[in-house]
Tab-separated table of C-alpha atoms and ligand atoms in Angstrom:
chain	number	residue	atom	x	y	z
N	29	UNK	CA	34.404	23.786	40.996
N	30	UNK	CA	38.134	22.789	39.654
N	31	UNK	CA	38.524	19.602	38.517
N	32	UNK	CA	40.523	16.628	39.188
N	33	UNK	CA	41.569	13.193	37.754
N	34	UNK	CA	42.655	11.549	40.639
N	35	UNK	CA	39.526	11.280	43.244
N	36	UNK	CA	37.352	9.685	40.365
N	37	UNK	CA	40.310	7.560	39.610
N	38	UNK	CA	40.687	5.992	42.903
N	39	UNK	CA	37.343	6.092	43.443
N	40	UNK	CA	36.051	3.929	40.060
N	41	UNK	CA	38.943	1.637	40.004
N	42	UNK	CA	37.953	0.454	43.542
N	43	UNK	CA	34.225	0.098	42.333
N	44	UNK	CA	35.181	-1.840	39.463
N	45	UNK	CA	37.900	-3.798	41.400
N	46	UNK	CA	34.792	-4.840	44.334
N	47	UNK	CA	32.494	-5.478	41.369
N	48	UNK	CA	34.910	-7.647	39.648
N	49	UNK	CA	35.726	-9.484	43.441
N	50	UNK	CA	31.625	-10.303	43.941
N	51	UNK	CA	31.410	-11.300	40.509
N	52	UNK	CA	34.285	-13.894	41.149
N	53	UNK	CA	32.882	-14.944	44.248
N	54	UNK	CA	29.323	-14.981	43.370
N	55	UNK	CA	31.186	-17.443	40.194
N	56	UNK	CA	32.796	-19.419	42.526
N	57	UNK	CA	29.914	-19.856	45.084
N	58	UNK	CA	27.314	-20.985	41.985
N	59	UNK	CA	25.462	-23.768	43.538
N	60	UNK	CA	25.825	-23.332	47.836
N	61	UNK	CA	23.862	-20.775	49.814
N	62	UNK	CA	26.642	-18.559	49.747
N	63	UNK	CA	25.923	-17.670	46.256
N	64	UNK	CA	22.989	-15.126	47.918
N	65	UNK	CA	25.045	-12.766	49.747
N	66	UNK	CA	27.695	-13.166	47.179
N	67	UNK	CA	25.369	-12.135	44.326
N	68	UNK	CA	23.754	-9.559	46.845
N	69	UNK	CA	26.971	-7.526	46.853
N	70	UNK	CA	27.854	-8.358	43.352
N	71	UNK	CA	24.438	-6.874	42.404
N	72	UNK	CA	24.123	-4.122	44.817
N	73	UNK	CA	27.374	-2.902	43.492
N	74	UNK	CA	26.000	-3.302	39.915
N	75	UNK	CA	22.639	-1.856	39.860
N	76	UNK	CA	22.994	-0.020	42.944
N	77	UNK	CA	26.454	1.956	43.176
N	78	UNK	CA	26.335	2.469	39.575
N	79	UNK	CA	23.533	5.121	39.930
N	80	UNK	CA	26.125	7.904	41.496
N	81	UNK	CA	28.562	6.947	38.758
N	82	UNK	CA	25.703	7.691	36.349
N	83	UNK	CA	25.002	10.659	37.973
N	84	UNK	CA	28.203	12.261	38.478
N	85	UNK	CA	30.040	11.076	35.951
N	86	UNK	CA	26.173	12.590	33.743
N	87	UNK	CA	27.054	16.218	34.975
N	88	UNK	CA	30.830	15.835	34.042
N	89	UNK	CA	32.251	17.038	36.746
N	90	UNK	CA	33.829	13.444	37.915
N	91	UNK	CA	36.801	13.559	36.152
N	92	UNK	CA	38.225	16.645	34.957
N	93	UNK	CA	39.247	14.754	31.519
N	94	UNK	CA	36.119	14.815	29.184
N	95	UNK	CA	36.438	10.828	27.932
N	96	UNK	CA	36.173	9.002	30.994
N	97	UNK	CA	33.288	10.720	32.250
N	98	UNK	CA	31.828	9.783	28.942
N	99	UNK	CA	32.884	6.217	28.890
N	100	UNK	CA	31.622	5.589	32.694
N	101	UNK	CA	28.315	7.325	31.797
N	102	UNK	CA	27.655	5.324	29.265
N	103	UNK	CA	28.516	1.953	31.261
N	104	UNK	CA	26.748	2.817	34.327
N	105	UNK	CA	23.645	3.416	32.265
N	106	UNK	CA	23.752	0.474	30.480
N	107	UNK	CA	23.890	-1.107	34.114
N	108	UNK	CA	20.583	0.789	35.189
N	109	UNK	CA	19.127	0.290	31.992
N	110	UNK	CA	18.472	3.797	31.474
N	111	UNK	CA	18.989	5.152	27.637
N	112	UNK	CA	21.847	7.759	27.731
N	113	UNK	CA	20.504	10.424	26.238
N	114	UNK	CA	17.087	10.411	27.364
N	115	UNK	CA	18.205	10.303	30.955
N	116	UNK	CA	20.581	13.186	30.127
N	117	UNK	CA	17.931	15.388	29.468
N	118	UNK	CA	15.912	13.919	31.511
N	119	UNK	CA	18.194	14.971	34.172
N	120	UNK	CA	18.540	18.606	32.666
N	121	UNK	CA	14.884	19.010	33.652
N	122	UNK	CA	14.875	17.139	37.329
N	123	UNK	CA	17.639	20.253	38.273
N	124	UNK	CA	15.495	23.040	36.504
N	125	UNK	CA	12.565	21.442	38.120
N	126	UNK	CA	12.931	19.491	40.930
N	127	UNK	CA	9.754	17.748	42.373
N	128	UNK	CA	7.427	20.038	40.425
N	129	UNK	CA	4.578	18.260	39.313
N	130	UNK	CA	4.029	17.627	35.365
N	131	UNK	CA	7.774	19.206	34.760
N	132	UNK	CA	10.171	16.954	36.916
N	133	UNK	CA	10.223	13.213	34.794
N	134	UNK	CA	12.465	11.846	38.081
N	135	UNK	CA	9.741	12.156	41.254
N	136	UNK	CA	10.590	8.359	42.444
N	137	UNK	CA	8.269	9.440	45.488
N	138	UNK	CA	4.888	10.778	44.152
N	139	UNK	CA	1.861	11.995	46.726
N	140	UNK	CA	0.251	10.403	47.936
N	141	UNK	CA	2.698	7.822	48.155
N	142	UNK	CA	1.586	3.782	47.847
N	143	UNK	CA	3.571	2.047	50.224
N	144	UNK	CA	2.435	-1.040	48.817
N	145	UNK	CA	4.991	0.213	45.749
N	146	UNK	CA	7.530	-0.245	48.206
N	147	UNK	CA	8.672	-3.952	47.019
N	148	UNK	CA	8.363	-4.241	43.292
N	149	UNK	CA	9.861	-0.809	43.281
N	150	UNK	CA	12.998	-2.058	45.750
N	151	UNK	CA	13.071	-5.142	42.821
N	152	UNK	CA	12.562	-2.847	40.200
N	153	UNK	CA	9.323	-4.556	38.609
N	154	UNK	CA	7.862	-1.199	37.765
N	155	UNK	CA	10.179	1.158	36.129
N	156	UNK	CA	12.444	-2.024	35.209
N	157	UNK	CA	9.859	-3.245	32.297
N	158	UNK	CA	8.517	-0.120	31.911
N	159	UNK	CA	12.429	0.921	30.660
N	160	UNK	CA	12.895	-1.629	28.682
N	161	UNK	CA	9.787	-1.784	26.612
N	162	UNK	CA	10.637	1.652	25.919
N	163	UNK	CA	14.369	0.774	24.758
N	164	UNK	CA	12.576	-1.590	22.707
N	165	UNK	CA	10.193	1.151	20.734
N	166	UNK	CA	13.090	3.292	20.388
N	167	UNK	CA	15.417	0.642	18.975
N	168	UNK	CA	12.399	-0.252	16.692
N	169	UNK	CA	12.706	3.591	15.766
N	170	UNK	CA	9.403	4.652	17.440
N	171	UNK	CA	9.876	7.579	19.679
N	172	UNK	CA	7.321	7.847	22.707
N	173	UNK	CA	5.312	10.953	23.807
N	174	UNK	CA	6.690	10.933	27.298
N	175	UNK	CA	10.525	11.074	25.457
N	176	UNK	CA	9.305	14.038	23.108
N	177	UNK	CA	8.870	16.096	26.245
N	178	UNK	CA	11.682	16.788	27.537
N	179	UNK	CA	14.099	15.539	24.470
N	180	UNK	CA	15.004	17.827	21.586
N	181	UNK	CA	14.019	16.042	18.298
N	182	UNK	CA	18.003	16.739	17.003
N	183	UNK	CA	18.569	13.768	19.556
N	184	UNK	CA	15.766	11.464	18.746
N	185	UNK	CA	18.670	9.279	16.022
N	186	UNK	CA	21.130	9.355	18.450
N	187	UNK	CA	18.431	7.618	21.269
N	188	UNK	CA	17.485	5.319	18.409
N	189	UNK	CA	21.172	4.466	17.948
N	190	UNK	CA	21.762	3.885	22.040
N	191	UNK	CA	18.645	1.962	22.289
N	192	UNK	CA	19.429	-0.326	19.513
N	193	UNK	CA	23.329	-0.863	20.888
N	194	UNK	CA	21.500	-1.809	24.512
N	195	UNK	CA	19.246	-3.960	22.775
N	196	UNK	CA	21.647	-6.021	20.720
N	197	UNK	CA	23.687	-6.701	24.053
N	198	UNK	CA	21.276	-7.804	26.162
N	199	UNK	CA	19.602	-9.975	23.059
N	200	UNK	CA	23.098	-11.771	23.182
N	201	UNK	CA	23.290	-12.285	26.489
N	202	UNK	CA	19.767	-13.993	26.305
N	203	UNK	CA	20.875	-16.197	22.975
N	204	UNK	CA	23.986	-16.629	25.391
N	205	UNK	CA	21.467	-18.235	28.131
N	206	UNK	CA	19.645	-19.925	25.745
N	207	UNK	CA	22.874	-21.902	23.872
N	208	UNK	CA	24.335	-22.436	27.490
N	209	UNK	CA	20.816	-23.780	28.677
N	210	UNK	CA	21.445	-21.572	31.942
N	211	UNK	CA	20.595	-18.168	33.362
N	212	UNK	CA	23.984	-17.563	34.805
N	213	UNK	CA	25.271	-14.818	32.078
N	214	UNK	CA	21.659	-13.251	32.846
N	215	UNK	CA	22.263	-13.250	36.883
N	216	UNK	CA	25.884	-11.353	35.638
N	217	UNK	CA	24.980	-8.888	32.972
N	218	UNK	CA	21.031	-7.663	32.839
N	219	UNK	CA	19.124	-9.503	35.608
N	220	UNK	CA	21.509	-7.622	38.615
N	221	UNK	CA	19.288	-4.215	36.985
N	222	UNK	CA	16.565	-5.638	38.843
N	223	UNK	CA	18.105	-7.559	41.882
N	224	UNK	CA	20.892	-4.967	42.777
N	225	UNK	CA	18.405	-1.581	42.161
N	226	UNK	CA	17.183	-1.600	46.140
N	227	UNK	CA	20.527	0.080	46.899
N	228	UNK	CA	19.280	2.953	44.448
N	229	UNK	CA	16.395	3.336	45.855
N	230	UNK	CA	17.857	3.058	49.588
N	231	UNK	CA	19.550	6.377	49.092
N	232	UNK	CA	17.659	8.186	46.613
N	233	UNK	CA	14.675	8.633	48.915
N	234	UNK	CA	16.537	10.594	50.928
N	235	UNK	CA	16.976	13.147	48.496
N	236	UNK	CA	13.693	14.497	48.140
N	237	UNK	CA	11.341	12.249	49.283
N	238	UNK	CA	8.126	13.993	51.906
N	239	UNK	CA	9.777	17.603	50.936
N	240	UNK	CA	7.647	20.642	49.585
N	241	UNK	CA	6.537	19.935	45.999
N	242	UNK	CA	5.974	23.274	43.475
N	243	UNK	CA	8.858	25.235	44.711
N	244	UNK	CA	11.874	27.006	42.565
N	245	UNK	CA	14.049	27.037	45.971
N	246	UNK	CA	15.992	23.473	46.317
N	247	UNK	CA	16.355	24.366	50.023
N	248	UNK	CA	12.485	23.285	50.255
N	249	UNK	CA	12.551	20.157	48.329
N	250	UNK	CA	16.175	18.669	48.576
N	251	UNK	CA	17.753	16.962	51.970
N	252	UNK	CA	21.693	17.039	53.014
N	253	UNK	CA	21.815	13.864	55.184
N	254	UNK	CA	25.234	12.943	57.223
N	255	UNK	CA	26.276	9.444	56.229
N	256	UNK	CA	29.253	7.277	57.061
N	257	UNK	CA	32.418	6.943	54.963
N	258	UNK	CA	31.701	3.357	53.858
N	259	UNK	CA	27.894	4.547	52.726
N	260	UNK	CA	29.721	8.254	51.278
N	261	UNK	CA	31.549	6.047	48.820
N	262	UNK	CA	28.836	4.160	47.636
N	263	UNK	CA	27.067	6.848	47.056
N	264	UNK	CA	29.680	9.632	46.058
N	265	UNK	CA	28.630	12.073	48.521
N	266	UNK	CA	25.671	12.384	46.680
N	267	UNK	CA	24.069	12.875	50.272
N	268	UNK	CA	25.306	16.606	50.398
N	269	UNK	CA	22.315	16.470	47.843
N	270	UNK	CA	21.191	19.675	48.341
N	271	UNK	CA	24.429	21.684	47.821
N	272	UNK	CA	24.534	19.166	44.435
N	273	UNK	CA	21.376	20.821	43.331
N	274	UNK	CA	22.510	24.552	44.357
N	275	UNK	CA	25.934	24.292	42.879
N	276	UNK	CA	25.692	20.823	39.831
N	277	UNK	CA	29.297	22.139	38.820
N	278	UNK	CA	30.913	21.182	42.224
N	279	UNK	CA	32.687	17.649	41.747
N	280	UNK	CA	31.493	15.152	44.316
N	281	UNK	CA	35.064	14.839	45.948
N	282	UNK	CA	34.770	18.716	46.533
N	283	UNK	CA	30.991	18.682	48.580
N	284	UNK	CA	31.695	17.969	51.530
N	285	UNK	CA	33.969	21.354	51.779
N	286	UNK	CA	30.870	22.876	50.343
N	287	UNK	CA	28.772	22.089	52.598
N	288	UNK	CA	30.972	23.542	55.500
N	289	UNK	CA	31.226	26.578	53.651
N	290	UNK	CA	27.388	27.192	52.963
N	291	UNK	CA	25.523	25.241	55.548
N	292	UNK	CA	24.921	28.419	57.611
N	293	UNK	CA	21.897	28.504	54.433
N	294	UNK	CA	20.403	25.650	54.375
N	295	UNK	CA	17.752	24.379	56.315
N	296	UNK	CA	19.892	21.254	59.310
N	297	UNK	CA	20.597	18.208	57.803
N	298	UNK	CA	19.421	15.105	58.794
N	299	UNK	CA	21.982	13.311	61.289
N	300	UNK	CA	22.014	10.172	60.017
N	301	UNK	CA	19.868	7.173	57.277
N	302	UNK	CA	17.786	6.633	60.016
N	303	UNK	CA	17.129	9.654	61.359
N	304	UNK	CA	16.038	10.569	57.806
N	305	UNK	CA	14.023	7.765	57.372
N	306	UNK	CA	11.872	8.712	60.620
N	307	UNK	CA	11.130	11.911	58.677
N	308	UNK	CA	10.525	10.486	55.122
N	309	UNK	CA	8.281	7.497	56.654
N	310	UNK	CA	6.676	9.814	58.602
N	311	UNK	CA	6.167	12.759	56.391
N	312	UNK	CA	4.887	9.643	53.705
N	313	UNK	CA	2.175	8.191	56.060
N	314	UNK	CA	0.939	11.713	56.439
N	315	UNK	CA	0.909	12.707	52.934
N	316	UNK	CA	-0.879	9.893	51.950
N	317	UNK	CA	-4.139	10.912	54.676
N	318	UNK	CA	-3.600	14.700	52.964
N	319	UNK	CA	-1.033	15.269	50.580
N	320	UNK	CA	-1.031	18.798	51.076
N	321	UNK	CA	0.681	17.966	54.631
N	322	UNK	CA	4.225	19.490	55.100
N	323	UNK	CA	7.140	18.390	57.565
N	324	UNK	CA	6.695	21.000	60.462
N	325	UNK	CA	9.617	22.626	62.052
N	326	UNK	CA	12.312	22.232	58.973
N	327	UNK	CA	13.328	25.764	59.092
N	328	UNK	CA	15.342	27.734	55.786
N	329	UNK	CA	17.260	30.412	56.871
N	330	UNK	CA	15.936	33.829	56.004
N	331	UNK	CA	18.376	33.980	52.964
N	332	UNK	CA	17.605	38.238	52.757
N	333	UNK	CA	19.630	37.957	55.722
N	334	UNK	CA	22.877	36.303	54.365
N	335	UNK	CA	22.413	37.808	51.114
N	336	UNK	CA	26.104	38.009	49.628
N	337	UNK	CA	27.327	41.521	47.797
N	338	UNK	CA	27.137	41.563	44.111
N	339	UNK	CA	30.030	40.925	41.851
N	340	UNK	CA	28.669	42.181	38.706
N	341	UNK	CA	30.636	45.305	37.605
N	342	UNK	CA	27.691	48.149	37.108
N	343	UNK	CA	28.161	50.352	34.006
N	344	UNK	CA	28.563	53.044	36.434
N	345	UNK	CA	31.918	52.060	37.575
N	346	UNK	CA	33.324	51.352	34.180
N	347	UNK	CA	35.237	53.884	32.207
N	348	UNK	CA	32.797	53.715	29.360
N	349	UNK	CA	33.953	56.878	27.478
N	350	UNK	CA	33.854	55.604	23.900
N	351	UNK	CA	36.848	55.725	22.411
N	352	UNK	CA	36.807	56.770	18.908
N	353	UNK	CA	39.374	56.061	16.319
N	354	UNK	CA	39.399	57.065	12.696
N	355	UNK	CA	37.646	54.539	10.433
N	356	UNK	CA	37.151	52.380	13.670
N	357	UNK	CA	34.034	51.208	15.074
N	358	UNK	CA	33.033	52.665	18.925
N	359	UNK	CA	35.046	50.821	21.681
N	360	UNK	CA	33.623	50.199	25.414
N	361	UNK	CA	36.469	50.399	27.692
N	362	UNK	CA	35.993	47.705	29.822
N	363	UNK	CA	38.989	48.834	32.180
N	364	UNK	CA	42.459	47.859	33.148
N	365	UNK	CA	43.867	44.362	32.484
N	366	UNK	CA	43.513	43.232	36.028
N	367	UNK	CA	39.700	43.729	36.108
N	368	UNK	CA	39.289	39.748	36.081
N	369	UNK	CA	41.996	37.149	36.422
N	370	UNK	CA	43.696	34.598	34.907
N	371	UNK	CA	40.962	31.191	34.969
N	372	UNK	CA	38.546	33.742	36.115
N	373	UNK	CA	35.083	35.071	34.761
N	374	UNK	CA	33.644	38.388	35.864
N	375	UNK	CA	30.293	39.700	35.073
N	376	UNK	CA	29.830	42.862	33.551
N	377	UNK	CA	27.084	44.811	32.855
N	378	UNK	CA	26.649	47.636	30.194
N	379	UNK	CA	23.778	49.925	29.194
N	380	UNK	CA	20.893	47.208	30.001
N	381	UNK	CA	23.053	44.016	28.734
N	382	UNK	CA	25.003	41.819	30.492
N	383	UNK	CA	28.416	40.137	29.802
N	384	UNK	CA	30.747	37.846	31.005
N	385	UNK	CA	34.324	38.591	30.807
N	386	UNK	CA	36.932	35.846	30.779
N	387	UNK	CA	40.400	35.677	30.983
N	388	UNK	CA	41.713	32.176	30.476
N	389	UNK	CA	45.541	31.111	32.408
N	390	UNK	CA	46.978	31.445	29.124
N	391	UNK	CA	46.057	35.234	29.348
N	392	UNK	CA	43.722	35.339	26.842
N	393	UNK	CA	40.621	37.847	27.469
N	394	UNK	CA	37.092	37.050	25.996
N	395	UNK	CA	33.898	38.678	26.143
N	396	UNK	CA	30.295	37.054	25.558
N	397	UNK	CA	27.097	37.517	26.403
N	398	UNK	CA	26.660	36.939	30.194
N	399	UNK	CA	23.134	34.343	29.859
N	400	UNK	CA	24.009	31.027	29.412
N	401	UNK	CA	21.368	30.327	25.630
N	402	UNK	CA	19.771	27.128	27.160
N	403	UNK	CA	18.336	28.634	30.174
N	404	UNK	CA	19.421	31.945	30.973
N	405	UNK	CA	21.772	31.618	33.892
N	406	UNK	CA	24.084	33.708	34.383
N	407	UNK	CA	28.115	32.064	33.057
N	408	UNK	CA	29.831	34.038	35.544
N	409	UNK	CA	29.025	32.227	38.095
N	410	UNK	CA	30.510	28.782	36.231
N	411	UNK	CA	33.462	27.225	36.032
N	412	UNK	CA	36.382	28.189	33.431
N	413	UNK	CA	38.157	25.653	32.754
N	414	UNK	CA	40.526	26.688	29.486
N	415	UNK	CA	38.916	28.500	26.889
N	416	UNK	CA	35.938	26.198	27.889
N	417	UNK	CA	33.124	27.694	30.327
N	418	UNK	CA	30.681	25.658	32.340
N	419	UNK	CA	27.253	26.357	33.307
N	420	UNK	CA	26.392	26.476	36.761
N	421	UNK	CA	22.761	25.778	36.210
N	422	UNK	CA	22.922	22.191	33.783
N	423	UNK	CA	26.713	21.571	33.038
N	424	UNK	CA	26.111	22.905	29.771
N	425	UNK	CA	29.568	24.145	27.917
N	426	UNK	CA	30.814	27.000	25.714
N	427	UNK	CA	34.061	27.702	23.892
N	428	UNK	CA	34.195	31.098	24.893
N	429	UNK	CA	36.494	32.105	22.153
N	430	UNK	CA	33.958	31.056	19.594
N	431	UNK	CA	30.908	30.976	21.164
N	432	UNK	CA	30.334	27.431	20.417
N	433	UNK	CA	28.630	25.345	22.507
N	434	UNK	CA	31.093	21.983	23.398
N	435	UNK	CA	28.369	20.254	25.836
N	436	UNK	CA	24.576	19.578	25.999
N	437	UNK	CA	22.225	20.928	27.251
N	438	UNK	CA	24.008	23.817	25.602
N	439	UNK	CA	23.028	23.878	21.982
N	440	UNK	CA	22.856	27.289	21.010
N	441	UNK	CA	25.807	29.432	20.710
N	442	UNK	CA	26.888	32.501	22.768
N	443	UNK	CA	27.525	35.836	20.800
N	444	UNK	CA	31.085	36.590	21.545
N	445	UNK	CA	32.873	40.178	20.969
N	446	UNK	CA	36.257	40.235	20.503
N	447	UNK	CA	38.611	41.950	23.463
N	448	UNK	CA	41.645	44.497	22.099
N	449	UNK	CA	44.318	45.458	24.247
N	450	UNK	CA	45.029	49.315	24.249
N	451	UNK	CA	47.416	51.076	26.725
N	452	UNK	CA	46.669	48.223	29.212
N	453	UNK	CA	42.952	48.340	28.675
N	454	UNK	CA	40.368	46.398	27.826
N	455	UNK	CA	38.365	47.526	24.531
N	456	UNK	CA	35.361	45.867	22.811
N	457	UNK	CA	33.172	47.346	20.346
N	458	UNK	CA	29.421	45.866	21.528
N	459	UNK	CA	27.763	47.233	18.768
N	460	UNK	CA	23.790	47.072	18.406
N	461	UNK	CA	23.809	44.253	20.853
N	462	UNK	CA	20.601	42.159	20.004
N	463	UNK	CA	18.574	40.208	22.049
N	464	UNK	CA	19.708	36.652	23.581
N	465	UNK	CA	18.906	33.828	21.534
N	466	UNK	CA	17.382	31.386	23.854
N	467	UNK	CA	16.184	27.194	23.714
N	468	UNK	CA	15.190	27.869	27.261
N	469	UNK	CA	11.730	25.362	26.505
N	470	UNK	CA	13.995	22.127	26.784
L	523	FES	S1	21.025	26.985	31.840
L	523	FES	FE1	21.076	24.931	31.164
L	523	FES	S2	23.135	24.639	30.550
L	523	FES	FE2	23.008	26.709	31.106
C-alpha cells in the first residue's frame, strides 16, 4: 500500500506527451486519409486511456502527493464526461457493491445482455447523451433521482458547481466551432468522448462482464486477466482487477506484486484479451437464452482453507489491570511501546470494542476506534501514511490524531482517545465507550 511519486509521474507524463503527439499529427494530417488513424490514436488516448487515470488517480492511491491525484481526476473526467463527484460516489458504491443488482450504478454489462448495444455503446451514443443531459440539469441546478441515490445531499452544490464549470467549457468550444465555421476544436476537445470511448469499453468488459451477479465475494464477480506491457500501460494494470477490488488501497504500480503474492486465492486468471473474450462472449450469448446461466468450471479456492491467523490483539493477552491514580481517570494498559511500530496500525480489541492503535514514524502513538464511520471496515487493515490513515474498503481518510476525516467517502469522524506514556507503556483511559457513529447508507 506505500505510496510513490515517481511511477504515476512517468507514467502520466508519457500519456500526456502521446496525447499531445496524436493531437499534432491528427493537426497536421487535417484534410488526407491519414487524419483517421491519426485521430484514432489521438482519441483512443483521450477518451479511452483516460478512464484508468480517472480511476486510479479517483481512489488516490496514484500518486502519493494528494494534488496531483486531484488535478488528474478532475481532467480525466472532464475527458469522459463524467461529473466528478457523482462518479466519486458513484464509485464508492460499485466497490461496496459490485454487480449487485439495484445497488451497483456501474454494471456496463447488464443480463441479459443486447448485443445489438454493442456499437452505439463502443461510440458512446447511449451513456454519452444520457451524461450530458444530466450535466446539463445539474448545471441548471436540478438534481436527478438516480444522483440522490447514491450522493449525499452535502455534495449536491459542489455537483452543481462541477457541472456548470463542464458546461461553460464545452459551450465555448461549440461558440469556438461556430465563430471558426469548423468542427475541428470539437474533433480535439468534446467529440473524442464519443469517438475515443471504444478503448474503455475494450477493457472494462473484462472486468466483470458474464461473472456471478448478487454476491459480497469479488472473487465471484471480478476477473484478473494477463495482458501485455503495451496494453498494462494503457490500462494501468487495472487488469489485476480483482486484487483492485480486494485491496482499492494498493497503487496500480504495486498489483502486479500483489497478485503474485495472493493468487494462490483467487479463482485462474484469464491468459490473455482473447482468451477472456471467448469466456465473456460466451458466457453473454448464454445469459441472454437464461440469465440465470453461470460460467462452469471457474473454481474459488476454498478460502477456510488458506484462512490467515488473526492479528487483532484479544483483551486476553493485554495487561488490562487498571491502573488507578489519585484524582485520575481508569487507564487500560495497552502494553509495552513496541506493541505496534513505527508507520504501523495494530488492532486491538477490549471488553467487546475494538480499536486501532497507531504509531506514526515520527513516534507518535494514537488510539481510535477500530471501524472505519462510513462503512464499518476495519482501519487496521489500511494504510498509514503520517498521522493520516486510509481505508482499505473506499479510500476514505482520517487524521488519526483528531479523528477528522481528510477524504470522502469518510465524512464522519473517528472517536480518538488519547495514548500516555508510563514506564514504557501504553495507557488510555476508554471510558464509557459509546457506540460507533456510522453513515454506512451512502
Ligand atoms: S468503509 Fe468506506 S471509506 Fe471506510
Amino acid at each position: 500500500m506505500t505510496r510513490r511519486n515517481g511511477p504515476a509521474i512517468r507514467d502520466t507524463t508519457l500519456w500526456l506527451l502521446l496525447l499531445v503527439g496524436a493531437g499534432f499529427l491528427a493537426f497536421g494530417a487535417l484534410g488526407s486519409w491519414w487524419a483517421i488513424p491519426a485521430f484514432a490514436a489521438y482519441g483512443a488516448l483521450y477518451g479511452g486511456a483516460a478512464d484508468p487515470r480517472w480511476h486510479e488517480n479517483g481512489h488516490g492511491t496514484a500518486f502519493k502527493t494528494r494534488w496531483p491525484n486531484d488535478v488528474v481526476y478532475l481532467v480525466a473526467s472532464f475527458m469522459l464526461l463524467r461529473e466528478p463527484t457523482l462518479w466519486r460516489w458513484s464509485h464508492v458504491r460499485h466497490h461496496s457493491d459490485t454487480i449487485i443488482v439495484g445497488r451497483d450504478p456501474e454494471i456496463s454489462f447488464p443480463r441479459p445482455f443486447r448485443f445489438r448495444s454493442v456499437l452505439p455503446n463502443y461510440l458512446n451514443l447511449i451513456s454519452g447523451p444520457h451524461m450530458l443531459l444530466r450535466m446539463a440539469q445539474h448545471a441548471a441546478g436540478k438534481i436527478d433521482e438516480d444522483t440522490r441515490e447514491f450522493v449525499p445531499e452535502a455534495e449536491f452544490p459542489r455537483v452543481i458547481r462541477e457541472a456548470r464549470a463542464f458546461v461553460l467549457i464545452l459551450g465555448a468550444v461549440v461558440v469556438w466551432c461556430v465563430v471558426a465555421g469548423s468542427i475541428v476544436p470539437l474533433l480535439f476537445i468534446g467529440l473524442p468522448s464519443f469517438y475515443g470511448v471504444w478503448m474503455v469499453w475494450f477493457f472494462a468488459i473484462t472486468q466483470h462482464a458474464g461473472l456471478n451477479e448478487d454476491v459480497l465475494d469479488h472473487r465471484y464477480s471480478t476477473r484478473t486477466v494477463y495482458m501485455n506491457p503495451v496494453f498494462r500501460f494503457l490500462y494501468l494494470n487495472m487488469n489485476y482487477h480483482l486484487e483492485h477490488h480486494l485491496f482499492p488501497s494498493v497503487p496500480y504500480h504495486a498489483l502486479p506484486k500483489l497478485h503474485e503474492e495472493v493468487k494462490q486465492y483467487l479463482p485462474a486468471p484469464k491468459a490473455s484479451v482473447l482468451d477472456a473474450y471467448k469466456e465473456i462472449v460466451h458466457a453473454l450469448r448464454m445469459q441472454r437464452r437464461n440469465p440465470d446461466w453461470e460460467i462452469p468450471g471457474r473454481e474459488v479456492p476454498d478460502s477456510a482453507a488458506f484462512r490467515l491467523t488473526a492479528t487483532k490483539i484479544p483483551a486476553s493477552s493485554l495487561a488490562t489491570s487498571m491502573a488507578v491514580a489519585a484524582g485520575l481517570e481508569e487507564r487500560t494498559d495497552l502494553g509495552p511501546l513496541d506493541l505496534v511500530q513505527p508507520g504501523q496500525v495494530k488492532r486491538i480489541d477490549v471488553g467487546g470494542h475494538t480499536y486501532a492503535l497507531f504509531r506514526t514514524r515520527r513516534d507518535i502513538y494514537a488510539l481510535s476506534d477500530g471501524l472505519c464511520t462510513h462503512g464499518q471496515t476495519h482501519l487496521a487493515e489500511g494504510h498509514l501514511d503520517d498521522c493520516v490513515i486510509e481505508c482499505p474498503k473506499h479510500n476514505g481518510r482520517f487524521n488519526v490524531l483528531t479523528g477528522e476525516p481528510v477524504r470522502r467517502p469518510a465524512r464522519v469522524p473517528l472517536v480518538t482517545y488519547a495514548v500516555e506514556i508510563v514506564d514504557g507503556r501504553l495507557l488510555v483511559a476508554l471510558g464509557d465507550n459509546p457506540d460507533v457513529t456510522s453513515d454506512a447508507g451512502t
